[in-house]
Amino acid sequence: MSDGAPLDLHIRFTEGEDVLVSATLNETIAQVKDKIKQVCPRLQAKHLRLIYQGRVLSDGQALALCGLSNPRFPDAAIYLHCSLTDILPENSEATLQPQITPPTGFDRLREAGFSEDDIQNIRAQFHHLHGTVFNGEINEETRNLEEQWMENAGETLPDGTLQGTYKEMVWGLMLGFFLGLITLFWFRESVFTRRHQMGIIAGILINISFGILHVYY
């Protein structure tokens, strides 16, 4: 895609409907925010933060440098999450910015549509299967273990093929968890990357664990 080609961006808010804006790859995040405010005048008095895959996009960053396109699915819709706050004084912005940290570990599953209860259940089963202590509180050790499992995005195999991204693993996890053993019928399909397959296996194991707990407890 050339820098001058229009790109459709789906802006998703915590509440309300999505907003669609068009921009070129050489436009900056600040220009995209201006377009959002033009489409939604009610946001003129708000400070906008655009988030993509858990990363807060800075105002001076060009869209071409944000990694929005997926070479595996070039026609896939692009969603940017928009966080709204009241406009702050200029000197307060620099103080607040470092406090914003992207989600890590299983907290990333919120972007895939999982509820808080789903995340807590998956987190509990994950640490149970790995033999780590988990009492409902997240500390640095448990978060690092989750992050290790969720990360490794885009790793390359020895034959040069991509394993896939963590989002593909999440979708595999969802398929394995909600569909169970039926997903094994399509396990070898070429549409599934290695990350999809790893996620499917993990989802099936968690599904089975829930079943065992339900029977015996």
PDB file of C-alpha atoms in Angstrom:
ATOM      1  CA  MET A   1       0.000   0.000   0.000  1.00  0.00           C
ATOM      2  CA  SER A   2       1.398   3.395  -0.998  1.00  0.00           C
ATOM      3  CA  ASP A   3       1.688   6.218   1.519  1.00  0.00           C
ATOM      4  CA  GLY A   4      -0.942   8.229  -0.363  1.00  0.00           C
ATOM      5  CA  ALA A   5      -3.560   5.465  -0.465  1.00  0.00           C
ATOM      6  CA  PRO A   6      -6.542   6.017   1.864  1.00  0.00           C
ATOM      7  CA  LEU A   7      -6.802   3.761   4.892  1.00  0.00           C
ATOM      8  CA  ASP A   8     -10.084   3.105   6.729  1.00  0.00           C
ATOM      9  CA  LEU A   9      -9.654   3.258  10.498  1.00  0.00           C
ATOM     10  CA  HIS A  10     -12.389   1.970  12.804  1.00  0.00           C
ATOM     11  CA  ILE A  11     -12.240   3.993  16.024  1.00  0.00           C
ATOM     12  CA  ARG A  12     -13.656   2.042  18.958  1.00  0.00           C
ATOM     13  CA  PHE A  13     -14.755   3.740  22.182  1.00  0.00           C
ATOM     14  CA  THR A  14     -15.527   2.262  25.591  1.00  0.00           C
ATOM     15  CA  GLU A  15     -19.151   3.326  25.097  1.00  0.00           C
ATOM     16  CA  GLY A  16     -21.130   4.140  21.989  1.00  0.00           C
ATOM     17  CA  GLU A  17     -20.779   3.167  18.344  1.00  0.00           C
ATOM     18  CA  ASP A  18     -17.558   2.903  16.376  1.00  0.00           C
ATOM     19  CA  VAL A  19     -16.470   5.822  14.202  1.00  0.00           C
ATOM     20  CA  LEU A  20     -14.942   5.371  10.745  1.00  0.00           C
ATOM     21  CA  VAL A  21     -12.297   7.825   9.530  1.00  0.00           C
ATOM     22  CA  SER A  22     -10.049   7.715   6.472  1.00  0.00           C
ATOM     23  CA  ALA A  23      -6.390   8.688   6.522  1.00  0.00           C
ATOM     24  CA  THR A  24      -3.225   8.089   4.528  1.00  0.00           C
ATOM     25  CA  LEU A  25      -0.132   6.358   5.852  1.00  0.00           C
ATOM     26  CA  ASN A  26       1.874   9.584   5.824  1.00  0.00           C
ATOM     27  CA  GLU A  27      -0.589  11.326   8.157  1.00  0.00           C
ATOM     28  CA  THR A  28       0.181  11.508  11.865  1.00  0.00           C
ATOM     29  CA  ILE A  29      -1.806  10.324  14.867  1.00  0.00           C
ATOM     30  CA  ALA A  30      -2.509  13.971  15.749  1.00  0.00           C
ATOM     31  CA  GLN A  31      -4.153  14.457  12.332  1.00  0.00           C
ATOM     32  CA  VAL A  32      -6.247  11.323  12.856  1.00  0.00           C
ATOM     33  CA  LYS A  33      -7.427  12.717  16.206  1.00  0.00           C
ATOM     34  CA  ASP A  34      -8.449  15.963  14.482  1.00  0.00           C
ATOM     35  CA  LYS A  35     -10.510  13.964  11.982  1.00  0.00           C
ATOM     36  CA  ILE A  36     -12.200  12.059  14.808  1.00  0.00           C
ATOM     37  CA  LYS A  37     -13.191  15.339  16.453  1.00  0.00           C
ATOM     38  CA  GLN A  38     -14.542  16.605  13.127  1.00  0.00           C
ATOM     39  CA  VAL A  39     -16.762  13.530  12.847  1.00  0.00           C
ATOM     40  CA  CYS A  40     -17.731  13.725  16.550  1.00  0.00           C
ATOM     41  CA  PRO A  41     -17.955  17.402  17.607  1.00  0.00           C
ATOM     42  CA  ARG A  42     -18.873  16.298  21.149  1.00  0.00           C
ATOM     43  CA  LEU A  43     -15.236  15.257  21.586  1.00  0.00           C
ATOM     44  CA  GLN A  44     -13.841  18.762  21.040  1.00  0.00           C
ATOM     45  CA  ALA A  45     -13.451  19.263  24.805  1.00  0.00           C
ATOM     46  CA  LYS A  46     -11.875  15.836  25.306  1.00  0.00           C
ATOM     47  CA  HIS A  47      -8.310  14.588  25.182  1.00  0.00           C
ATOM     48  CA  LEU A  48      -7.989  11.536  22.920  1.00  0.00           C
ATOM     49  CA  ARG A  49      -5.524   8.692  23.199  1.00  0.00           C
ATOM     50  CA  LEU A  50      -5.385   6.111  20.420  1.00  0.00           C
ATOM     51  CA  ILE A  51      -4.308   2.601  21.350  1.00  0.00           C
ATOM     52  CA  TYR A  52      -3.341  -0.195  18.942  1.00  0.00           C
ATOM     53  CA  GLN A  53      -2.517  -3.713  20.170  1.00  0.00           C
ATOM     54  CA  GLY A  54      -1.912  -2.423  23.678  1.00  0.00           C
ATOM     55  CA  ARG A  55       0.388   0.411  22.553  1.00  0.00           C
ATOM     56  CA  VAL A  56      -0.428   4.086  23.061  1.00  0.00           C
ATOM     57  CA  LEU A  57       0.263   5.856  19.753  1.00  0.00           C
ATOM     58  CA  SER A  58       2.074   9.187  20.100  1.00  0.00           C
ATOM     59  CA  ASP A  59       0.753  12.292  18.336  1.00  0.00           C
ATOM     60  CA  GLY A  60       3.837  12.783  16.155  1.00  0.00           C
ATOM     61  CA  GLN A  61       3.892   9.192  14.949  1.00  0.00           C
ATOM     62  CA  ALA A  62       3.023   8.589  11.286  1.00  0.00           C
ATOM     63  CA  LEU A  63       0.529   5.823  10.508  1.00  0.00           C
ATOM     64  CA  ALA A  64       3.154   4.154   8.319  1.00  0.00           C
ATOM     65  CA  LEU A  65       5.255   3.553  11.447  1.00  0.00           C
ATOM     66  CA  CYS A  66       2.436   2.149  13.592  1.00  0.00           C
ATOM     67  CA  GLY A  67       2.479  -1.357  12.108  1.00  0.00           C
ATOM     68  CA  LEU A  68      -1.232  -1.247  11.295  1.00  0.00           C
ATOM     69  CA  SER A  69      -1.180  -3.570   8.287  1.00  0.00           C
ATOM     70  CA  ASN A  70      -1.035  -7.349   8.642  1.00  0.00           C
ATOM     71  CA  PRO A  71       0.742  -9.012   5.686  1.00  0.00           C
ATOM     72  CA  ARG A  72      -1.197 -12.225   6.337  1.00  0.00           C
ATOM     73  CA  PHE A  73      -4.572 -10.443   6.145  1.00  0.00           C
ATOM     74  CA  PRO A  74      -4.036  -7.237   4.120  1.00  0.00           C
ATOM     75  CA  ASP A  75      -7.782  -6.585   3.767  1.00  0.00           C
ATOM     76  CA  ALA A  76      -8.602  -7.003   7.463  1.00  0.00           C
ATOM     77  CA  ALA A  77     -10.322  -4.065   9.176  1.00  0.00           C
ATOM     78  CA  ILE A  78      -8.081  -1.902  11.363  1.00  0.00           C
ATOM     79  CA  TYR A  79      -9.421  -1.032  14.820  1.00  0.00           C
ATOM     80  CA  LEU A  80      -7.956   1.658  17.065  1.00  0.00           C
ATOM     81  CA  HIS A  81      -9.181   1.908  20.649  1.00  0.00           C
ATOM     82  CA  CYS A  82      -9.830   5.479  21.779  1.00  0.00           C
ATOM     83  CA  SER A  83      -9.508   6.546  25.412  1.00  0.00           C
ATOM     84  CA  LEU A  84     -11.230   9.806  26.411  1.00  0.00           C
ATOM     85  CA  THR A  85     -10.253  12.139  29.241  1.00  0.00           C
ATOM     86  CA  ASP A  86     -10.851  15.780  30.023  1.00  0.00           C
ATOM     87  CA  ILE A  87      -8.309  18.123  28.460  1.00  0.00           C
ATOM     88  CA  LEU A  88      -5.380  18.699  30.808  1.00  0.00           C
ATOM     89  CA  PRO A  89      -3.034  21.671  31.088  1.00  0.00           C
ATOM     90  CA  GLU A  90      -0.007  21.314  28.825  1.00  0.00           C
ATOM     91  CA  ASN A  91       2.405  20.808  31.731  1.00  0.00           C
ATOM     92  CA  SER A  92       0.223  18.006  33.137  1.00  0.00           C
ATOM     93  CA  GLU A  93       0.328  15.974  29.926  1.00  0.00           C
ATOM     94  CA  ALA A  94       4.046  15.248  30.214  1.00  0.00           C
ATOM     95  CA  THR A  95       3.530  14.107  33.805  1.00  0.00           C
ATOM     96  CA  LEU A  96       0.599  11.817  32.996  1.00  0.00           C
ATOM     97  CA  GLN A  97       2.003  10.158  29.862  1.00  0.00           C
ATOM     98  CA  PRO A  98       4.606   7.900  31.558  1.00  0.00           C
ATOM     99  CA  GLN A  99       1.909   6.534  33.886  1.00  0.00           C
ATOM    100  CA  ILE A 100       0.048   4.893  30.992  1.00  0.00           C
ATOM    101  CA  THR A 101       1.241   1.317  30.568  1.00  0.00           C
ATOM    102  CA  PRO A 102      -0.014  -1.123  27.928  1.00  0.00           C
ATOM    103  CA  PRO A 103      -1.756  -4.304  29.129  1.00  0.00           C
ATOM    104  CA  THR A 104       0.469  -7.338  29.618  1.00  0.00           C
ATOM    105  CA  GLY A 105      -0.082 -11.037  30.204  1.00  0.00           C
ATOM    106  CA  PHE A 106      -3.668 -12.263  30.032  1.00  0.00           C
ATOM    107  CA  ASP A 107      -4.899  -8.669  30.399  1.00  0.00           C
ATOM    108  CA  ARG A 108      -4.348  -8.501  26.627  1.00  0.00           C
ATOM    109  CA  LEU A 109      -7.348 -10.795  26.207  1.00  0.00           C
ATOM    110  CA  ARG A 110      -9.636  -7.815  26.841  1.00  0.00           C
ATOM    111  CA  GLU A 111      -8.786  -6.643  23.307  1.00  0.00           C
ATOM    112  CA  ALA A 112     -10.127  -9.943  21.967  1.00  0.00           C
ATOM    113  CA  GLY A 113     -13.480  -9.471  23.740  1.00  0.00           C
ATOM    114  CA  PHE A 114     -12.959 -11.615  26.856  1.00  0.00           C
ATOM    115  CA  SER A 115     -14.795 -10.509  30.010  1.00  0.00           C
ATOM    116  CA  GLU A 116     -13.081 -10.003  33.375  1.00  0.00           C
ATOM    117  CA  ASP A 117     -14.548 -13.304  34.632  1.00  0.00           C
ATOM    118  CA  ASP A 118     -13.244 -15.147  31.550  1.00  0.00           C
ATOM    119  CA  ILE A 119      -9.763 -13.708  32.068  1.00  0.00           C
ATOM    120  CA  GLN A 120      -9.743 -14.630  35.756  1.00  0.00           C
ATOM    121  CA  ASN A 121     -10.879 -18.197  34.987  1.00  0.00           C
ATOM    122  CA  ILE A 122      -8.281 -18.646  32.245  1.00  0.00           C
ATOM    123  CA  ARG A 123      -5.618 -17.123  34.503  1.00  0.00           C
ATOM    124  CA  ALA A 124      -6.487 -19.488  37.376  1.00  0.00           C
ATOM    125  CA  GLN A 125      -6.453 -22.577  35.142  1.00  0.00           C
ATOM    126  CA  PHE A 126      -3.227 -21.503  33.441  1.00  0.00           C
ATOM    127  CA  HIS A 127      -1.329 -21.157  36.713  1.00  0.00           C
ATOM    128  CA  HIS A 128      -2.878 -24.379  38.030  1.00  0.00           C
ATOM    129  CA  LEU A 129      -1.635 -26.297  34.965  1.00  0.00           C
ATOM    130  CA  HIS A 130       1.826 -24.727  35.275  1.00  0.00           C
ATOM    131  CA  GLY A 131       2.062 -25.435  39.002  1.00  0.00           C
ATOM    132  CA  THR A 132       2.512 -21.786  39.960  1.00  0.00           C
ATOM    133  CA  VAL A 133       0.935 -20.223  43.013  1.00  0.00           C
ATOM    134  CA  PHE A 134      -1.989 -17.941  42.161  1.00  0.00           C
ATOM    135  CA  ASN A 135      -4.266 -16.537  44.863  1.00  0.00           C
ATOM    136  CA  GLY A 136      -6.088 -13.999  42.722  1.00  0.00           C
ATOM    137  CA  GLU A 137      -3.414 -11.333  43.074  1.00  0.00           C
ATOM    138  CA  ILE A 138      -1.157 -10.492  40.123  1.00  0.00           C
ATOM    139  CA  ASN A 139       2.509 -10.001  40.944  1.00  0.00           C
ATOM    140  CA  GLU A 140       5.546  -9.509  38.752  1.00  0.00           C
ATOM    141  CA  GLU A 141       6.389 -13.219  38.610  1.00  0.00           C
ATOM    142  CA  THR A 142       2.934 -14.372  37.503  1.00  0.00           C
ATOM    143  CA  ARG A 143       2.626 -11.522  35.006  1.00  0.00           C
ATOM    144  CA  ASN A 144       6.023 -12.353  33.495  1.00  0.00           C
ATOM    145  CA  LEU A 145       4.983 -15.994  33.106  1.00  0.00           C
ATOM    146  CA  GLU A 146       1.762 -14.977  31.343  1.00  0.00           C
ATOM    147  CA  GLU A 147       3.623 -12.479  29.182  1.00  0.00           C
ATOM    148  CA  GLN A 148       6.141 -15.148  28.155  1.00  0.00           C
ATOM    149  CA  TRP A 149       3.288 -17.353  26.984  1.00  0.00           C
ATOM    150  CA  MET A 150       1.368 -14.550  25.261  1.00  0.00           C
ATOM    151  CA  GLU A 151       4.323 -12.820  23.634  1.00  0.00           C
ATOM    152  CA  ASN A 152       6.773 -14.299  21.103  1.00  0.00           C
ATOM    153  CA  ALA A 153       4.835 -12.485  18.362  1.00  0.00           C
ATOM    154  CA  GLY A 154       6.038 -13.140  14.861  1.00  0.00           C
ATOM    155  CA  GLU A 155       8.781 -15.647  15.716  1.00  0.00           C
ATOM    156  CA  THR A 156      10.239 -17.401  12.714  1.00  0.00           C
ATOM    157  CA  LEU A 157      10.666 -21.152  12.434  1.00  0.00           C
ATOM    158  CA  PRO A 158      13.862 -22.734  11.035  1.00  0.00           C
ATOM    159  CA  ASP A 159      12.190 -23.242   7.647  1.00  0.00           C
ATOM    160  CA  GLY A 160      11.475 -19.509   7.434  1.00  0.00           C
ATOM    161  CA  THR A 161       7.724 -19.642   8.065  1.00  0.00           C
ATOM    162  CA  LEU A 162       6.038 -17.417  10.601  1.00  0.00           C
ATOM    163  CA  GLN A 163       4.513 -18.929  13.714  1.00  0.00           C
ATOM    164  CA  GLY A 164       2.006 -16.062  13.835  1.00  0.00           C
ATOM    165  CA  THR A 165       1.161 -13.329  16.317  1.00  0.00           C
ATOM    166  CA  TYR A 166      -0.162 -13.503  19.849  1.00  0.00           C
ATOM    167  CA  LYS A 167      -3.589 -12.442  18.551  1.00  0.00           C
ATOM    168  CA  GLU A 168      -3.704 -15.591  16.428  1.00  0.00           C
ATOM    169  CA  MET A 169      -2.883 -17.567  19.575  1.00  0.00           C
ATOM    170  CA  VAL A 170      -5.729 -15.799  21.369  1.00  0.00           C
ATOM    171  CA  TRP A 171      -8.185 -16.719  18.606  1.00  0.00           C
ATOM    172  CA  GLY A 172      -6.916 -20.298  18.757  1.00  0.00           C
ATOM    173  CA  LEU A 173      -7.408 -20.230  22.538  1.00  0.00           C
ATOM    174  CA  MET A 174     -10.988 -19.017  22.075  1.00  0.00           C
ATOM    175  CA  LEU A 175     -11.732 -21.719  19.485  1.00  0.00           C
ATOM    176  CA  GLY A 176     -10.275 -24.471  21.663  1.00  0.00           C
ATOM    177  CA  PHE A 177     -11.984 -23.218  24.818  1.00  0.00           C
ATOM    178  CA  PHE A 178     -15.494 -22.661  23.434  1.00  0.00           C
ATOM    179  CA  LEU A 179     -15.638 -25.413  20.768  1.00  0.00           C
ATOM    180  CA  GLY A 180     -13.552 -28.028  22.581  1.00  0.00           C
ATOM    181  CA  LEU A 181     -12.498 -31.232  20.838  1.00  0.00           C
ATOM    182  CA  ILE A 182     -14.477 -30.402  17.697  1.00  0.00           C
ATOM    183  CA  THR A 183     -11.680 -28.005  16.662  1.00  0.00           C
ATOM    184  CA  LEU A 184      -9.348 -30.988  16.193  1.00  0.00           C
ATOM    185  CA  PHE A 185     -11.226 -31.816  12.976  1.00  0.00           C
ATOM    186  CA  TRP A 186      -9.770 -28.644  11.404  1.00  0.00           C
ATOM    187  CA  PHE A 187      -6.479 -28.661  13.331  1.00  0.00           C
ATOM    188  CA  ARG A 188      -4.332 -29.518  10.306  1.00  0.00           C
ATOM    189  CA  GLU A 189      -5.961 -26.990   7.975  1.00  0.00           C
ATOM    190  CA  SER A 190      -3.442 -24.668   6.303  1.00  0.00           C
ATOM    191  CA  VAL A 191      -5.415 -21.633   7.469  1.00  0.00           C
ATOM    192  CA  PHE A 192      -4.152 -22.251  11.024  1.00  0.00           C
ATOM    193  CA  THR A 193      -0.684 -20.983  11.907  1.00  0.00           C
ATOM    194  CA  ARG A 194       1.495 -22.607  14.544  1.00  0.00           C
ATOM    195  CA  ARG A 195       0.261 -19.983  17.024  1.00  0.00           C
ATOM    196  CA  HIS A 196      -3.361 -20.849  16.167  1.00  0.00           C
ATOM    197  CA  GLN A 197      -2.612 -24.512  16.863  1.00  0.00           C
ATOM    198  CA  MET A 198      -0.847 -23.762  20.165  1.00  0.00           C
ATOM    199  CA  GLY A 199      -3.809 -21.644  21.244  1.00  0.00           C
ATOM    200  CA  ILE A 200      -6.304 -24.360  20.255  1.00  0.00           C
ATOM    201  CA  ILE A 201      -4.452 -26.986  22.315  1.00  0.00           C
ATOM    202  CA  ALA A 202      -4.281 -24.639  25.314  1.00  0.00           C
ATOM    203  CA  GLY A 203      -7.992 -23.804  24.968  1.00  0.00           C
ATOM    204  CA  ILE A 204      -8.955 -27.486  24.815  1.00  0.00           C
ATOM    205  CA  LEU A 205      -6.869 -28.238  27.924  1.00  0.00           C
ATOM    206  CA  ILE A 206      -8.518 -25.393  29.822  1.00  0.00           C
ATOM    207  CA  ASN A 207     -11.951 -26.580  28.618  1.00  0.00           C
ATOM    208  CA  ILE A 208     -11.212 -30.105  29.855  1.00  0.00           C
ATOM    209  CA  SER A 209      -9.911 -28.759  33.174  1.00  0.00           C
ATOM    210  CA  PHE A 210     -13.145 -26.830  33.705  1.00  0.00           C
ATOM    211  CA  GLY A 211     -15.096 -30.002  32.943  1.00  0.00           C
ATOM    212  CA  ILE A 212     -13.113 -32.040  35.474  1.00  0.00           C
ATOM    213  CA  LEU A 213     -13.512 -29.369  38.147  1.00  0.00           C
ATOM    214  CA  HIS A 214     -17.246 -29.211  37.442  1.00  0.00           C
ATOM    215  CA  VAL A 215     -17.618 -32.988  37.855  1.00  0.00           C
ATOM    216  CA  TYR A 216     -15.579 -33.381  41.040  1.00  0.00           C
ATOM    217  CA  TYR A 217     -16.246 -30.062  42.748  1.00  0.00           C
TER     218      TYR A 217
END
